[in-house]
Short mmCIF file of C-alpha atoms and ligand atoms in Angstrom, two decimals:
data_model
loop_
_atom_site.label_atom_id
_atom_site.label_comp_id
_atom_site.label_asym_id
_atom_site.label_seq_id
_atom_site.Cartn_x
_atom_site.Cartn_y
_atom_site.Cartn_z
CA UNK A 1 -153.77 -78.71 36.14
CA UNK A 2 -152.83 -81.82 38.14
CA UNK A 3 -149.15 -82.04 39.21
CA UNK A 4 -147.46 -85.17 37.81
CA UNK A 5 -144.53 -87.10 39.23
CA UNK A 6 -142.74 -89.33 36.72
CA UNK A 7 -140.89 -91.90 38.84
CA UNK A 8 -137.64 -93.64 37.88
CA UNK A 9 -137.30 -92.54 34.26
CA UNK A 10 -133.99 -92.75 32.40
CA UNK A 11 -133.67 -89.01 31.79
CA UNK A 12 -131.97 -87.28 28.87
CA UNK A 13 -132.58 -83.57 29.38
CA UNK A 14 -131.09 -83.94 26.55
CA UNK A 15 -127.85 -84.55 28.51
CA UNK A 16 -127.84 -88.00 30.13
CA UNK A 17 -128.94 -87.72 33.79
CA UNK A 18 -129.46 -91.40 34.63
CA UNK A 19 -132.49 -92.84 36.39
CA UNK A 20 -134.32 -90.16 38.36
CA UNK A 21 -137.73 -88.58 39.02
CA UNK A 22 -139.20 -85.68 37.09
CA UNK A 23 -141.83 -83.49 38.75
CA UNK A 24 -144.13 -81.38 36.57
CA UNK A 25 -146.23 -78.67 38.21
CA UNK A 26 -147.95 -75.63 36.75
CA UNK A 27 -147.04 -76.79 33.24
CA UNK A 28 -143.28 -76.67 33.81
CA UNK A 29 -140.49 -78.93 35.05
CA UNK A 30 -140.58 -78.05 38.76
CA UNK A 31 -137.96 -80.49 40.07
CA UNK A 32 -135.58 -83.21 38.91
CA UNK A 33 -133.85 -85.64 41.30
CA UNK A 34 -133.73 -88.98 43.07
CA UNK A 35 -136.67 -90.09 45.26
CA UNK A 36 -138.73 -86.92 44.93
CA UNK A 37 -141.87 -86.80 47.08
CA UNK A 38 -143.48 -83.39 46.64
CA UNK A 39 -145.58 -82.29 49.60
CA UNK A 40 -148.60 -81.36 47.52
CA UNK A 41 -152.11 -82.84 47.45
CA UNK A 42 -153.45 -84.70 44.42
CA UNK A 43 -150.15 -85.52 42.69
CA UNK A 44 -150.52 -88.12 39.91
CA UNK A 45 -147.66 -90.60 40.10
CA UNK A 46 -146.57 -92.40 36.91
CA UNK A 47 -144.18 -95.35 37.14
CA UNK A 48 -141.54 -94.69 34.50
CA UNK A 49 -139.38 -97.76 35.17
CA UNK A 50 -137.85 -98.99 31.93
CA UNK A 51 -138.84 -95.83 30.08
CA UNK A 52 -136.55 -93.19 28.61
CA UNK A 53 -137.60 -89.57 29.14
CA UNK A 54 -136.72 -87.05 26.43
CA UNK A 55 -137.85 -83.50 25.78
CA UNK A 56 -140.91 -83.47 23.50
CA UNK A 57 -139.76 -83.21 19.89
CA UNK A 58 -139.58 -79.79 18.21
CA UNK A 59 -140.49 -80.05 14.52
CA UNK A 60 -139.84 -76.84 12.58
CA UNK A 61 -141.28 -77.85 9.19
CA UNK A 62 -144.88 -79.04 9.31
CA UNK A 63 -147.68 -78.30 6.86
CA UNK A 64 -150.40 -77.71 9.49
CA UNK A 65 -152.98 -76.91 6.84
CA UNK A 66 -151.82 -79.66 4.47
CA UNK A 67 -149.44 -79.13 1.59
CA UNK A 68 -149.50 -80.41 -1.90
CA UNK A 69 -151.79 -79.73 -4.78
CA UNK A 70 -149.14 -80.35 -7.44
CA UNK A 71 -151.27 -82.99 -9.07
CA UNK A 72 -154.61 -81.25 -9.31
CA UNK A 73 -157.06 -80.30 -6.56
CA UNK A 74 -157.54 -83.92 -5.52
CA UNK A 75 -153.89 -83.95 -4.40
CA UNK A 76 -154.39 -81.26 -1.72
CA UNK A 77 -153.30 -82.85 1.57
CA UNK A 78 -155.87 -82.46 4.39
CA UNK A 79 -155.17 -80.46 7.59
CA UNK A 80 -153.20 -82.25 10.29
CA UNK A 81 -154.90 -83.13 13.55
CA UNK A 82 -153.66 -82.74 17.16
CA UNK A 83 -153.04 -86.49 17.48
CA UNK A 84 -150.82 -86.50 14.36
CA UNK A 85 -148.39 -84.44 16.47
CA UNK A 86 -148.78 -86.03 19.90
CA UNK A 87 -148.66 -89.67 18.83
CA UNK A 88 -145.37 -88.89 17.04
CA UNK A 89 -143.90 -87.33 20.20
CA UNK A 90 -144.01 -83.78 18.82
CA UNK A 91 -145.00 -81.12 21.38
CA UNK A 92 -143.71 -78.00 19.59
CA UNK A 93 -144.08 -77.37 15.87
CA UNK A 94 -143.66 -74.63 13.29
CA UNK A 95 -146.23 -74.48 10.49
CA UNK A 96 -145.27 -73.63 6.93
CA UNK A 97 -146.91 -73.15 3.54
CA UNK A 98 -145.39 -74.45 0.33
CA UNK A 99 -146.22 -74.49 -3.37
CA UNK A 100 -149.89 -73.82 -2.89
CA UNK A 101 -150.60 -70.29 -1.79
CA UNK A 102 -153.50 -70.04 -4.22
CA UNK A 103 -155.93 -72.09 -2.12
CA UNK A 104 -154.14 -71.66 1.23
CA UNK A 105 -152.89 -68.50 2.91
CA UNK A 106 -150.77 -67.29 5.85
CA UNK A 107 -154.03 -66.23 7.58
CA UNK A 108 -155.38 -69.75 7.25
CA UNK A 109 -152.07 -71.13 8.58
CA UNK A 110 -152.06 -68.67 11.49
CA UNK A 111 -155.61 -69.71 12.42
CA UNK A 112 -154.55 -73.38 12.50
CA UNK A 113 -151.50 -72.41 14.58
CA UNK A 114 -153.72 -70.69 17.14
CA UNK A 115 -156.03 -73.73 17.20
CA UNK A 116 -153.16 -76.12 17.96
CA UNK A 117 -152.06 -73.88 20.84
CA UNK A 118 -155.62 -73.91 22.18
CA UNK A 119 -155.63 -77.71 21.92
CA UNK A 120 -152.53 -77.98 24.12
CA UNK A 121 -149.31 -78.28 22.12
CA UNK A 122 -147.09 -75.28 21.30
CA UNK A 123 -147.31 -74.03 17.74
CA UNK A 124 -145.63 -71.27 15.76
CA UNK A 125 -145.61 -70.56 12.04
CA UNK A 126 -143.80 -68.82 9.23
CA UNK A 127 -145.33 -66.27 6.90
CA UNK A 128 -144.74 -66.45 3.12
CA UNK A 129 -144.80 -69.46 0.78
CA UNK A 130 -143.06 -70.42 -2.47
CA UNK A 131 -144.71 -67.45 -4.16
CA UNK A 132 -142.85 -64.14 -4.53
CA UNK A 133 -143.51 -61.48 -3.32
CA UNK A 134 -144.32 -63.46 -0.17
CA UNK A 135 -147.99 -63.67 0.78
CA UNK A 136 -148.45 -62.23 4.30
CA UNK A 137 -151.08 -61.70 7.01
CA UNK A 138 -150.71 -57.94 7.45
CA UNK A 139 -149.47 -56.96 3.96
CA UNK A 140 -145.90 -56.54 5.29
CA UNK A 141 -143.31 -59.20 6.11
CA UNK A 142 -141.77 -56.91 8.68
CA UNK A 143 -145.10 -56.32 10.45
CA UNK A 144 -146.02 -60.03 10.37
CA UNK A 145 -142.81 -60.87 12.24
CA UNK A 146 -142.90 -57.83 14.53
CA UNK A 147 -146.54 -57.91 15.61
CA UNK A 148 -147.77 -61.51 15.37
CA UNK A 149 -146.35 -63.50 18.27
CA UNK A 150 -146.74 -66.88 16.52
CA UNK A 151 -144.78 -65.83 13.39
CA UNK A 152 -141.03 -66.49 13.66
CA UNK A 153 -139.93 -65.68 10.11
CA UNK A 154 -140.57 -66.38 6.46
CA UNK A 155 -140.57 -69.42 4.18
CA UNK A 156 -139.19 -69.26 0.64
CA UNK A 157 -138.15 -71.79 -2.00
CA UNK A 158 -134.88 -71.64 -3.97
CA UNK A 159 -133.28 -73.74 -6.69
CA UNK A 160 -136.53 -75.52 -7.43
CA UNK A 161 -138.69 -75.52 -10.54
CA UNK A 162 -141.68 -74.75 -8.25
CA UNK A 163 -139.97 -71.73 -6.63
CA UNK A 164 -141.28 -68.18 -7.07
CA UNK A 165 -137.74 -67.49 -8.35
CA UNK A 166 -137.02 -64.33 -6.34
CA UNK A 167 -134.42 -62.01 -7.85
CA UNK A 168 -131.40 -61.16 -5.71
CA UNK A 169 -133.02 -57.81 -4.89
CA UNK A 170 -136.27 -59.51 -3.83
CA UNK A 171 -134.40 -61.99 -1.67
CA UNK A 172 -132.42 -59.21 0.01
CA UNK A 173 -135.60 -57.22 0.63
CA UNK A 174 -137.35 -60.29 2.07
CA UNK A 175 -134.49 -61.09 4.46
CA UNK A 176 -134.07 -57.46 5.51
CA UNK A 177 -137.77 -57.13 6.31
CA UNK A 178 -137.65 -60.28 8.43
CA UNK A 179 -134.52 -59.10 10.25
CA UNK A 180 -136.05 -55.69 11.00
CA UNK A 181 -139.29 -57.22 12.28
CA UNK A 182 -137.39 -59.77 14.33
CA UNK A 183 -135.14 -57.17 15.92
CA UNK A 184 -138.23 -55.18 16.90
CA UNK A 185 -139.90 -58.21 18.50
CA UNK A 186 -136.86 -60.01 19.97
CA UNK A 187 -137.25 -63.00 17.67
CA UNK A 188 -134.67 -64.95 15.66
CA UNK A 189 -135.98 -63.83 12.23
CA UNK A 190 -135.84 -67.12 10.38
CA UNK A 191 -135.54 -67.28 6.58
CA UNK A 192 -136.50 -70.94 6.16
CA UNK A 193 -135.49 -72.05 2.69
CA UNK A 194 -136.99 -75.01 0.84
CA UNK A 195 -133.95 -76.16 -1.12
CA UNK A 196 -134.81 -77.91 -4.34
CA UNK A 197 -132.48 -80.03 -6.43
CA UNK A 198 -131.98 -77.20 -8.94
CA UNK A 199 -128.63 -76.38 -10.51
CA UNK A 200 -127.82 -73.26 -8.47
CA UNK A 201 -128.02 -75.00 -5.09
CA UNK A 202 -127.24 -72.53 -2.28
CA UNK A 203 -125.87 -70.07 -4.89
CA UNK A 204 -128.63 -67.46 -4.38
CA UNK A 205 -127.99 -67.41 -0.61
CA UNK A 206 -124.24 -66.92 -1.13
CA UNK A 207 -124.99 -64.13 -3.63
CA UNK A 208 -127.05 -62.41 -0.93
CA UNK A 209 -124.36 -62.89 1.73
CA UNK A 210 -121.78 -61.46 -0.68
CA UNK A 211 -123.95 -58.43 -1.49
CA UNK A 212 -125.05 -57.56 2.06
CA UNK A 213 -123.96 -57.67 5.70
CA UNK A 214 -126.89 -59.88 6.77
CA UNK A 215 -125.72 -62.62 9.16
CA UNK A 216 -125.65 -66.14 7.69
CA UNK A 217 -127.41 -67.37 10.84
CA UNK A 218 -130.82 -66.07 9.63
CA UNK A 219 -130.81 -68.48 6.68
CA UNK A 220 -132.08 -72.00 7.35
CA UNK A 221 -131.96 -74.20 4.26
CA UNK A 222 -133.96 -77.42 4.60
CA UNK A 223 -134.18 -80.71 2.66
CA UNK A 224 -130.35 -80.65 2.74
CA UNK A 225 -130.00 -84.44 2.45
CA UNK A 226 -129.43 -83.95 -1.26
CA UNK A 227 -126.82 -81.25 -0.58
CA UNK A 228 -124.75 -82.85 2.19
CA UNK A 229 -121.32 -81.35 1.33
CA UNK A 230 -122.90 -77.92 0.88
CA UNK A 231 -124.77 -78.33 4.19
CA UNK A 232 -121.58 -79.07 6.11
CA UNK A 233 -119.82 -76.08 4.53
CA UNK A 234 -122.78 -73.78 5.27
CA UNK A 235 -122.89 -74.90 8.93
CA UNK A 236 -119.12 -74.44 9.30
CA UNK A 237 -119.60 -70.81 8.22
CA UNK A 238 -122.20 -70.22 10.96
CA UNK A 239 -125.45 -71.18 9.22
CA UNK A 240 -127.98 -73.69 10.50
CA UNK A 241 -128.94 -76.59 8.24
CA UNK A 242 -132.02 -78.79 8.37
CA UNK A 243 -132.50 -82.32 7.10
CA UNK A 244 -135.82 -83.97 6.30
CA UNK A 245 -136.80 -87.30 7.81
CA UNK A 246 -138.55 -89.72 5.49
CA UNK A 247 -139.97 -93.20 5.14
CA UNK A 248 -136.44 -94.65 4.82
CA UNK A 249 -134.59 -93.81 8.08
CA UNK A 250 -131.19 -94.90 6.75
CA UNK A 251 -131.49 -92.62 3.71
CA UNK A 252 -132.01 -89.59 5.98
CA UNK A 253 -129.54 -90.71 8.64
CA UNK A 254 -126.50 -91.04 6.34
CA UNK A 255 -126.16 -87.39 5.24
CA UNK A 256 -126.92 -86.27 8.81
CA UNK A 257 -124.20 -88.57 10.09
CA UNK A 258 -121.65 -87.19 7.64
CA UNK A 259 -122.61 -83.61 8.50
CA UNK A 260 -122.24 -84.35 12.23
CA UNK A 261 -118.67 -85.40 11.46
CA UNK A 262 -117.91 -82.34 9.35
CA UNK A 263 -119.68 -79.41 11.10
CA UNK A 264 -120.67 -78.15 14.56
CA UNK A 265 -123.48 -80.51 15.72
CA UNK A 266 -125.50 -77.71 17.35
CA UNK A 267 -126.13 -76.16 13.92
CA UNK A 268 -127.76 -79.31 12.56
CA UNK A 269 -131.49 -80.09 12.84
CA UNK A 270 -134.04 -82.59 11.53
CA UNK A 271 -137.67 -81.86 10.66
CA UNK A 272 -140.43 -84.02 9.21
CA UNK A 273 -142.13 -82.06 6.38
CA UNK A 274 -145.32 -83.67 7.71
CA UNK A 275 -148.45 -82.90 5.72
CA UNK A 276 -146.28 -81.92 2.76
CA UNK A 277 -146.70 -83.77 -0.49
CA UNK A 278 -143.75 -85.77 -1.76
CA UNK A 279 -144.32 -85.77 -5.50
CA UNK A 280 -142.19 -87.99 -7.70
CA UNK A 281 -141.63 -86.22 -11.00
CA UNK A 282 -141.01 -87.52 -14.48
CA UNK A 283 -137.50 -86.92 -15.87
CA UNK A 284 -138.52 -83.72 -17.66
CA UNK A 285 -140.45 -82.36 -14.61
CA UNK A 286 -143.65 -82.19 -16.68
CA UNK A 287 -145.72 -84.77 -14.86
CA UNK A 288 -146.15 -86.16 -11.37
CA UNK A 289 -145.78 -89.92 -11.54
CA UNK A 290 -146.44 -90.66 -7.86
CA UNK A 291 -147.37 -88.89 -4.62
CA UNK A 292 -146.64 -89.50 -0.95
CA UNK A 293 -147.38 -87.44 2.19
CA UNK A 294 -144.82 -86.58 4.89
CA UNK A 295 -145.43 -87.68 8.49
CA UNK A 296 -144.03 -86.70 11.89
CA UNK A 297 -143.79 -90.42 12.67
CA UNK A 298 -140.61 -90.49 10.56
CA UNK A 299 -138.61 -88.44 13.12
CA UNK A 300 -138.05 -91.06 15.83
CA UNK A 301 -136.99 -93.83 13.40
CA UNK A 302 -134.25 -91.54 12.02
CA UNK A 303 -132.99 -90.72 15.52
CA UNK A 304 -133.14 -94.41 16.39
CA UNK A 305 -131.18 -95.31 13.25
CA UNK A 306 -128.45 -92.79 14.15
CA UNK A 307 -128.17 -94.22 17.68
CA UNK A 308 -128.56 -97.95 17.14
CA UNK A 309 -127.05 -98.41 13.66
CA UNK A 310 -124.41 -95.66 13.65
CA UNK A 311 -123.55 -95.34 17.36
CA UNK A 312 -124.27 -91.62 17.61
CA UNK A 313 -124.70 -90.81 21.34
CA UNK A 314 -128.40 -90.63 22.16
CA UNK A 315 -128.04 -87.10 23.54
CA UNK A 316 -126.45 -85.90 20.28
CA UNK A 317 -129.17 -87.51 18.16
CA UNK A 318 -131.99 -86.23 20.35
CA UNK A 319 -130.67 -82.65 20.17
CA UNK A 320 -131.21 -82.70 16.38
CA UNK A 321 -134.98 -82.66 16.93
CA UNK A 322 -135.13 -80.89 20.32
CA UNK A 323 -132.58 -78.48 21.78
CA UNK A 324 -130.80 -77.50 18.55
CA UNK A 325 -134.12 -76.59 16.93
CA UNK A 326 -135.38 -74.74 20.01
CA UNK A 327 -132.17 -72.74 20.39
CA UNK A 328 -132.26 -71.76 16.72
CA UNK A 329 -135.78 -70.42 17.22
CA UNK A 330 -135.02 -68.64 20.56
CA UNK A 331 -137.40 -70.99 22.39
CA UNK A 332 -135.39 -71.22 25.60
CA UNK A 333 -138.02 -73.27 27.49
CA UNK A 334 -138.37 -75.86 24.71
CA UNK A 335 -136.23 -78.81 23.69
CA UNK A 336 -134.93 -79.45 27.23
CA UNK A 337 -136.13 -80.88 30.53
CA UNK A 338 -134.14 -78.76 32.96
CA UNK A 339 -135.93 -77.10 35.91
CA UNK A 340 -138.02 -74.18 34.63
CA UNK A 341 -138.41 -75.59 31.13
CA UNK A 342 -141.90 -76.29 29.78
CA UNK A 343 -143.36 -79.66 30.83
CA UNK A 344 -143.06 -81.15 27.33
CA UNK A 345 -142.04 -84.76 27.92
CA UNK A 346 -141.74 -87.79 25.68
CA UNK A 347 -141.43 -91.23 27.29
CA UNK A 348 -140.20 -94.01 25.03
CA UNK A 349 -140.19 -97.74 25.67
CA UNK A 350 -137.14 -99.89 24.94
CA UNK A 351 -138.17 -100.25 21.28
CA UNK A 352 -138.46 -96.47 20.78
CA UNK A 353 -142.26 -96.61 20.75
CA UNK A 354 -144.07 -93.52 22.05
CA UNK A 355 -145.39 -94.50 25.49
CA UNK A 356 -146.37 -91.19 27.10
CA UNK A 357 -146.44 -87.60 25.88
CA UNK A 358 -147.07 -84.54 28.04
CA UNK A 359 -147.41 -81.07 26.58
CA UNK A 360 -147.00 -78.14 28.99
CA UNK A 361 -147.57 -80.63 31.80
CA UNK A 362 -150.82 -82.08 30.42
CA UNK A 363 -151.05 -85.75 29.33
CA UNK A 364 -151.57 -86.06 25.57
CA UNK A 365 -150.65 -89.73 25.11
CA UNK A 366 -150.64 -92.40 27.86
CA UNK A 367 -149.67 -96.02 27.41
CA UNK A 368 -149.27 -95.40 23.67
CA UNK A 369 -152.87 -94.19 23.31
CA UNK A 370 -153.93 -90.56 22.71
CA UNK A 371 -155.83 -89.31 25.78
CA UNK A 372 -156.28 -85.70 24.66
CA UNK A 373 -158.35 -85.63 21.50
CA UNK A 374 -158.83 -82.78 19.03
CA UNK A 375 -161.58 -80.32 20.01
CA UNK A 376 -163.74 -81.41 17.06
CA UNK A 377 -163.66 -85.16 17.45
ZN1 ZN B 1 -142.51 -78.83 3.15
#
């Protein structure tokens, strides 16, 4: 792996560090400072003048194997490719399943997760899907989390007409299994919750918290844009809340902005729901009247909107899709560009276009063009 010296970048690690050099060696950030000149042979030097360096984005809700299928088999979204991630600035991602666990499975998702790691980015996944009891790899939620290094927790859907509608007992069992497996393996034990627009909202989670001593921190409701007040309250109580970027940056940015004002910022994250289908339903929920597909390219426009339209400090906005996410997943070398962190770097031009992406110190995108292509391309 060739060492790379990024000269004169405007560094946010995510804290603002000003214009400096960033030296990547052995896949990690080896040094940060002014006028670095490492005494090593064969160092590639990249002129980063005018470019902003951020940690590669960490996206914790991506349908690696494609989501959808709510409108017949023709509506199954295809698998995402390596360049879908890298050209959007994403260097770490967590794969999830959704409504369709009939034609897709946690094993299939795990295989795709392993493939993305082989191709050069860092990928994890969640076991389970909307279905209840949760489909698993090993037959046990606890064993999936304990023994499979890529699996960080479980996905479930609540307050949605597509949910598997777990009973309180099933939800408690699910969360307890994840916590036990996670304690065994030293993982966070994430219960990632697709929150629908259904009438009970976060009610089932509060029922569980009332009935047990499970820490609120395990529960990570997503798509919280439609539940902004509830999101802020949940985060104030110690939970982490996730918002979904979309085609309209302002629409996503506004509830995030309000939540930043009302709750601890480090408990707020943004993910893309890339590869997931975005069905538009008829009033009575009987028919799908339109279908879109989520993309990781929606993340940067939302961050940009927060910074340029709403004057959120860049370091605060960037943390929503880097350090906050990484910390919530116990990924201490991700979401930051401090010495010793993984060499996951995103260089943006002045218009927030992706200029260069490095994943674990290897160039993925250079000059806005993907240079590392998927294995089968
Ligand atoms: Zn999704």
